[in-house]
Short mmCIF file of C-alpha atoms in Angstrom, two decimals:
data_model
loop_
_atom_site.label_atom_id
_atom_site.label_comp_id
_atom_site.label_asym_id
_atom_site.label_seq_id
_atom_site.Cartn_x
_atom_site.Cartn_y
_atom_site.Cartn_z
CA MET O 1 0.00 0.00 0.00
CA PHE O 2 1.24 3.46 -0.90
CA SER O 3 0.21 6.49 1.04
CA LEU O 4 0.40 9.96 -0.47
CA PRO O 5 0.68 12.96 1.83
CA LEU O 6 -2.32 15.18 1.29
CA LYS O 7 -2.18 18.91 1.81
CA PRO O 8 -5.00 20.30 3.92
CA LEU O 9 -7.57 22.06 1.77
CA SER O 10 -8.47 25.60 2.66
CA PRO O 11 -12.23 26.10 3.05
CA PHE O 12 -11.94 29.50 1.42
CA THR O 13 -10.69 30.49 -2.02
CA SER O 14 -8.48 33.53 -2.19
CA LEU O 15 -10.33 36.41 -3.80
CA THR O 16 -7.29 38.63 -4.11
CA PRO O 17 -7.46 40.01 -7.65
CA LYS O 18 -4.46 39.42 -9.84
CA PRO O 19 -2.83 42.50 -11.30
CA LEU O 20 -3.94 43.10 -14.87
CA ASN O 21 -1.52 44.06 -17.60
CA PRO O 22 -2.23 47.54 -18.88
CA PRO O 23 -3.66 47.68 -22.40
CA LYS O 24 -1.06 47.97 -25.10
CA CYS O 25 -1.17 51.19 -27.03
CA SER O 26 -0.57 51.05 -30.77
CA LYS O 27 2.43 53.34 -30.94
CA PRO O 28 4.60 53.68 -34.02
CA GLN O 29 7.65 51.46 -33.79
CA ALA O 30 10.73 53.09 -35.27
CA GLU O 31 12.86 50.89 -37.52
CA THR O 32 15.85 51.51 -39.75
CA GLU O 33 16.79 49.85 -43.04
CA ARG O 34 19.75 50.84 -45.21
CA GLY O 35 19.97 54.18 -43.40
CA LEU O 36 16.28 55.04 -43.80
CA SER O 37 14.15 55.49 -40.69
CA PHE O 38 10.50 54.46 -40.83
CA ASP O 39 7.60 53.41 -38.61
CA VAL O 40 5.99 49.98 -38.56
CA GLY O 41 3.04 50.34 -36.19
CA ASP O 42 0.74 47.32 -36.41
CA THR O 43 1.65 46.50 -40.01
CA PHE O 44 3.32 43.27 -41.10
CA PHE O 45 7.08 43.74 -41.42
CA ARG O 46 10.07 41.41 -41.54
CA HIS O 47 13.71 42.44 -41.29
CA GLU O 48 14.64 39.17 -43.02
CA SER O 49 13.02 40.38 -46.24
CA SER O 50 15.48 43.26 -46.61
CA THR O 51 17.61 41.40 -49.17
CA GLY O 52 14.59 40.94 -51.43
CA ARG O 53 13.90 44.66 -51.12
CA ASP O 54 17.56 45.43 -51.88
CA LEU O 55 17.34 43.51 -55.15
CA GLY O 56 14.11 45.25 -56.15
CA VAL O 57 15.53 48.71 -55.45
CA LEU O 58 18.77 47.89 -57.28
CA SER O 59 16.82 46.73 -60.35
CA ALA O 60 14.70 49.87 -60.22
CA ALA O 61 17.77 52.11 -60.03
CA ILE O 62 19.35 50.39 -63.04
CA TYR O 63 16.09 50.71 -64.98
CA LYS O 64 15.88 54.42 -64.13
CA LYS O 65 19.44 54.98 -65.30
CA SER O 66 18.87 53.24 -68.65
CA HIS O 67 15.33 54.53 -69.37
CA ASN O 68 15.50 57.93 -67.63
CA ALA O 69 12.04 57.24 -66.16
CA LEU O 70 10.67 55.16 -63.31
CA ARG O 71 7.07 54.81 -62.15
CA VAL O 72 6.52 52.14 -59.50
CA LEU O 73 3.36 50.44 -58.28
CA ASP O 74 3.77 48.74 -54.90
CA ALA O 75 0.62 46.61 -54.89
CA MET O 76 0.86 45.25 -51.32
CA CYS O 77 3.01 47.80 -49.54
CA GLY O 78 2.44 46.98 -45.85
CA CYS O 79 4.13 49.77 -43.88
CA GLY O 80 5.48 51.34 -47.07
CA ILE O 81 9.20 50.66 -46.62
CA ARG O 82 9.56 49.35 -50.20
CA SER O 83 7.82 52.42 -51.58
CA LEU O 84 10.02 54.68 -49.44
CA ARG O 85 13.15 53.00 -50.72
CA TYR O 86 12.01 53.21 -54.35
CA LEU O 87 11.62 56.96 -53.86
CA ALA O 88 14.75 57.64 -51.83
CA GLU O 89 17.22 55.15 -53.32
CA ALA O 90 16.03 54.48 -56.88
CA ASP O 91 14.86 58.09 -57.41
CA ALA O 92 11.46 57.00 -58.71
CA ASP O 93 9.50 59.70 -60.52
CA PHE O 94 6.28 58.43 -58.95
CA VAL O 95 5.28 55.64 -56.56
CA LEU O 96 1.75 54.36 -56.04
CA ALA O 97 1.65 52.59 -52.66
CA ASN O 98 -1.37 50.37 -52.15
CA ASP O 99 -2.47 48.29 -49.19
CA ALA O 100 -5.94 46.83 -48.71
CA ASN O 101 -6.01 47.77 -45.01
CA PRO O 102 -7.13 51.41 -44.59
CA ASP O 103 -5.85 51.42 -41.00
CA TYR O 104 -2.30 51.52 -42.38
CA GLY O 105 -2.85 54.78 -44.25
CA GLU O 106 -1.34 57.09 -41.64
CA ILE O 107 1.76 54.92 -41.22
CA ILE O 108 2.30 54.62 -44.99
CA SER O 109 1.87 58.34 -45.66
CA GLY O 110 4.14 59.25 -42.75
CA ASN O 111 6.87 56.97 -44.05
CA LEU O 112 6.66 58.27 -47.63
CA GLU O 113 6.93 61.84 -46.38
CA LYS O 114 10.34 60.91 -44.97
CA ALA O 115 11.66 60.65 -48.52
CA GLY O 116 11.72 64.45 -48.51
CA MET O 117 9.91 64.74 -51.84
CA GLY O 118 6.71 66.51 -52.78
CA LYS O 119 3.39 64.70 -52.54
CA GLU O 120 3.10 64.83 -56.32
CA ARG O 121 5.77 62.11 -56.36
CA TRP O 122 3.65 59.53 -54.51
CA ASP O 123 0.11 58.47 -53.71
CA VAL O 124 -1.49 56.00 -51.28
CA LYS O 125 -4.49 53.80 -52.02
CA HIS O 126 -6.40 51.21 -50.01
CA SER O 127 -7.92 48.63 -52.30
CA ASP O 128 -7.59 45.02 -53.39
CA ALA O 129 -4.40 44.55 -55.40
CA ASN O 130 -6.24 43.07 -58.38
CA ARG O 131 -8.64 46.01 -58.43
CA VAL O 132 -5.82 48.57 -58.41
CA LEU O 133 -3.91 46.74 -61.14
CA THR O 134 -7.00 46.36 -63.32
CA GLU O 135 -7.90 50.04 -62.88
CA ARG O 136 -4.42 51.06 -64.05
CA TYR O 137 -4.81 48.85 -67.11
CA LEU O 138 -8.28 50.19 -67.96
CA GLU O 139 -7.04 53.78 -67.64
CA ARG O 140 -3.93 52.93 -69.69
CA ASP O 141 -1.82 54.16 -66.80
CA TYR O 142 1.05 51.72 -67.14
CA PHE O 143 4.00 51.42 -64.75
CA ASP O 144 7.69 50.74 -65.31
CA LEU O 145 7.95 48.45 -62.30
CA ILE O 146 5.21 46.59 -60.45
CA ASP O 147 6.14 44.98 -57.14
CA VAL O 148 3.67 42.42 -55.76
CA ASP O 149 4.90 41.06 -52.44
CA SER O 150 2.03 38.64 -51.87
CA PHE O 151 1.47 35.97 -49.23
CA GLY O 152 1.11 32.23 -49.86
CA SER O 153 0.62 30.96 -53.40
CA GLU O 154 -1.74 33.72 -54.45
CA SER O 155 -1.36 33.78 -58.24
CA SER O 156 -4.61 35.49 -59.25
CA TYR O 157 -2.83 38.84 -59.54
CA LEU O 158 -0.39 37.69 -62.23
CA ARG O 159 -2.56 38.45 -65.25
CA ALA O 160 -3.64 41.87 -63.93
CA ALA O 161 -0.04 42.77 -63.07
CA ILE O 162 1.26 41.78 -66.51
CA SER O 163 -1.50 43.88 -68.10
CA ALA O 164 -0.60 46.97 -66.04
CA VAL O 165 3.16 46.98 -66.64
CA LYS O 166 4.78 48.79 -69.57
CA LEU O 167 6.38 46.83 -72.38
CA ASP O 168 9.98 46.09 -71.40
CA GLY O 169 8.95 46.98 -67.85
CA LEU O 170 9.73 44.96 -64.73
CA LEU O 171 7.46 42.69 -62.71
CA TYR O 172 8.66 41.57 -59.26
CA VAL O 173 6.50 38.69 -58.02
CA THR O 174 6.41 36.54 -54.89
CA SER O 175 5.34 33.23 -53.43
CA THR O 176 5.70 32.13 -49.81
CA ASP O 177 4.09 28.72 -50.16
CA GLY O 178 6.94 26.35 -49.33
CA TYR O 179 4.47 23.60 -48.42
CA SER O 180 3.16 23.40 -51.98
CA SER O 181 6.57 23.75 -53.63
CA GLY O 182 7.67 20.82 -51.47
CA GLY O 183 5.16 18.62 -53.30
CA HIS O 184 2.63 18.31 -50.49
CA ARG O 185 -0.30 19.87 -52.40
CA PRO O 186 0.10 18.98 -56.09
CA GLN O 187 -3.55 19.69 -56.89
CA HIS O 188 -3.16 23.19 -55.44
CA THR O 189 -0.04 24.00 -57.48
CA LEU O 190 -1.76 22.65 -60.58
CA ALA O 191 -4.66 25.05 -60.06
CA ALA O 192 -2.50 28.04 -59.07
CA TYR O 193 0.47 27.72 -61.43
CA GLY O 194 -0.34 24.92 -63.88
CA ALA O 195 2.36 22.70 -62.38
CA TYR O 196 1.76 19.31 -60.75
CA VAL O 197 4.57 19.36 -58.19
CA ARG O 198 5.69 16.21 -56.41
CA HIS O 199 8.05 15.92 -53.47
CA MET O 200 11.67 16.34 -54.59
CA PRO O 201 14.92 17.14 -52.75
CA TYR O 202 15.33 20.52 -54.51
CA SER O 203 12.01 22.11 -53.58
CA ASN O 204 13.59 25.57 -53.38
CA GLU O 205 14.48 25.45 -57.07
CA ILE O 206 11.08 23.97 -57.92
CA GLY O 207 9.33 26.79 -56.06
CA LEU O 208 11.07 29.41 -58.17
CA ARG O 209 10.45 27.55 -61.44
CA MET O 210 6.81 27.06 -60.46
CA LEU O 211 6.39 30.81 -59.94
CA ILE O 212 8.17 31.70 -63.18
CA GLY O 213 6.20 29.09 -65.12
CA GLY O 214 2.90 30.51 -63.87
CA ALA O 215 3.91 33.99 -65.03
CA VAL O 216 5.07 32.67 -68.42
CA ARG O 217 1.69 31.01 -69.03
CA GLU O 218 -0.32 34.08 -68.01
CA ALA O 219 1.82 36.31 -70.23
CA SER O 220 1.36 33.93 -73.17
CA VAL O 221 -2.42 34.15 -72.82
CA LEU O 222 -2.16 37.95 -73.13
CA GLY O 223 0.15 37.76 -76.15
CA TYR O 224 3.34 38.63 -74.24
CA HIS O 225 6.33 36.78 -72.93
CA VAL O 226 8.40 37.32 -69.80
CA VAL O 227 12.15 37.01 -69.39
CA PRO O 228 13.45 36.06 -65.91
CA LEU O 229 16.22 38.47 -64.88
CA PHE O 230 17.00 36.92 -61.51
CA SER O 231 15.42 34.75 -58.83
CA TYR O 232 15.89 34.80 -55.09
CA TYR O 233 15.05 32.30 -52.34
CA SER O 234 15.16 32.90 -48.59
CA TYR O 235 14.53 30.37 -45.84
CA HIS O 236 12.27 32.66 -43.79
CA GLY O 237 8.69 32.19 -44.83
CA PRO O 238 10.07 30.66 -47.08
CA VAL O 239 10.14 33.39 -49.71
CA PHE O 240 10.43 32.89 -53.47
CA ARG O 241 10.94 36.08 -55.50
CA THR O 242 11.68 36.58 -59.17
CA MET O 243 12.16 39.66 -61.34
CA LEU O 244 10.64 39.38 -64.80
CA GLN O 245 10.80 41.65 -67.84
CA VAL O 246 7.62 41.81 -69.90
CA LYS O 247 8.07 41.84 -73.67
CA ARG O 248 5.76 41.88 -76.67
CA GLY O 249 4.95 38.66 -78.51
CA LYS O 250 4.69 35.07 -77.37
CA PHE O 251 7.89 33.25 -76.55
CA PRO O 252 8.81 30.69 -79.24
CA ILE O 253 7.63 27.34 -77.89
CA LYS O 254 10.59 25.49 -79.44
CA ARG O 255 12.94 27.59 -77.31
CA SER O 256 11.06 27.10 -74.05
CA SER O 257 10.60 23.98 -71.93
CA VAL O 258 7.77 25.57 -69.95
CA PHE O 259 5.06 24.14 -72.18
CA PHE O 260 6.27 20.59 -72.70
CA LEU O 261 8.58 19.52 -69.84
CA ASN O 262 5.93 17.53 -68.01
CA LEU O 263 7.98 14.95 -66.14
CA VAL O 264 11.37 14.76 -64.44
CA TYR O 265 12.46 11.13 -64.61
CA LYS O 266 15.51 11.14 -62.37
CA SER O 267 17.16 13.49 -59.91
CA ARG O 268 20.39 13.31 -57.94
CA LEU O 269 22.04 15.36 -55.22
CA PHE O 270 25.47 16.85 -55.94
CA CYS O 271 27.94 18.74 -53.83
CA PHE O 272 28.11 22.29 -55.20
CA LYS O 273 31.92 22.17 -55.46
CA LEU O 274 31.76 18.97 -57.50
CA LEU O 275 29.18 20.58 -59.74
CA ILE O 276 31.53 23.51 -60.45
CA VAL O 277 34.39 21.11 -61.26
CA TYR O 278 32.11 19.19 -63.62
CA PHE O 279 31.15 22.32 -65.57
CA LEU O 280 34.74 23.58 -65.73
CA HIS O 281 35.90 20.32 -67.31
CA SER O 282 32.93 19.69 -69.57
#
């Protein structure tokens, strides 16, 4: 027999109230990125995404230097840090910053004012990204660079974004759906990007190709073709980003594997150093 010592029970329950935490006030949170100070507030912001923003701003600056013009549409701007950097670092002639949440308006406007430029150089809207992109297309108000930093595998904006960008303009698109690119939801990737993705050891590469392939197909429907300039993957999220240049005319099918490469028969893992040696001696 085991006996457990029992603590005497108090006949009364303590009614001493526990101290309550004071309500949190939504105060602007000051952040700094590449020397620019901005406020975050309650908006969604990740420091880890700064490299993706660096690449977008660098591309915009090169475009401005070669075309002597730069109009940017930031379709899902969040706190507006990308829009601020396009103004301050790429010297954009005009930036349209859009976010569907109207509660972010004060934060976005306050951040864009820190660029030190007149209000004729930027505007803020609060609407669905597809609506804003379609309105620009209908009004023939085309942009040199459209940045769509979306969440998940939302691909419905691709056609509207391609329609609203200028010919030879830049389209910076995003996917954060690492679960699908890992081959766990092949029916979903088939519906979103036209790619039936199975589980493979190089899901990061597949995620980028899936995103590019979806854009290529949407552009082809509209009578255009897109040229990938660079792609970027980051573990946080994860995040897949690719910069595309939109050009007139469909891409010759014989020169593209997008439309007929329907099965990968065999895959192998290689050490990157061995891969370099192989290419140097081939």
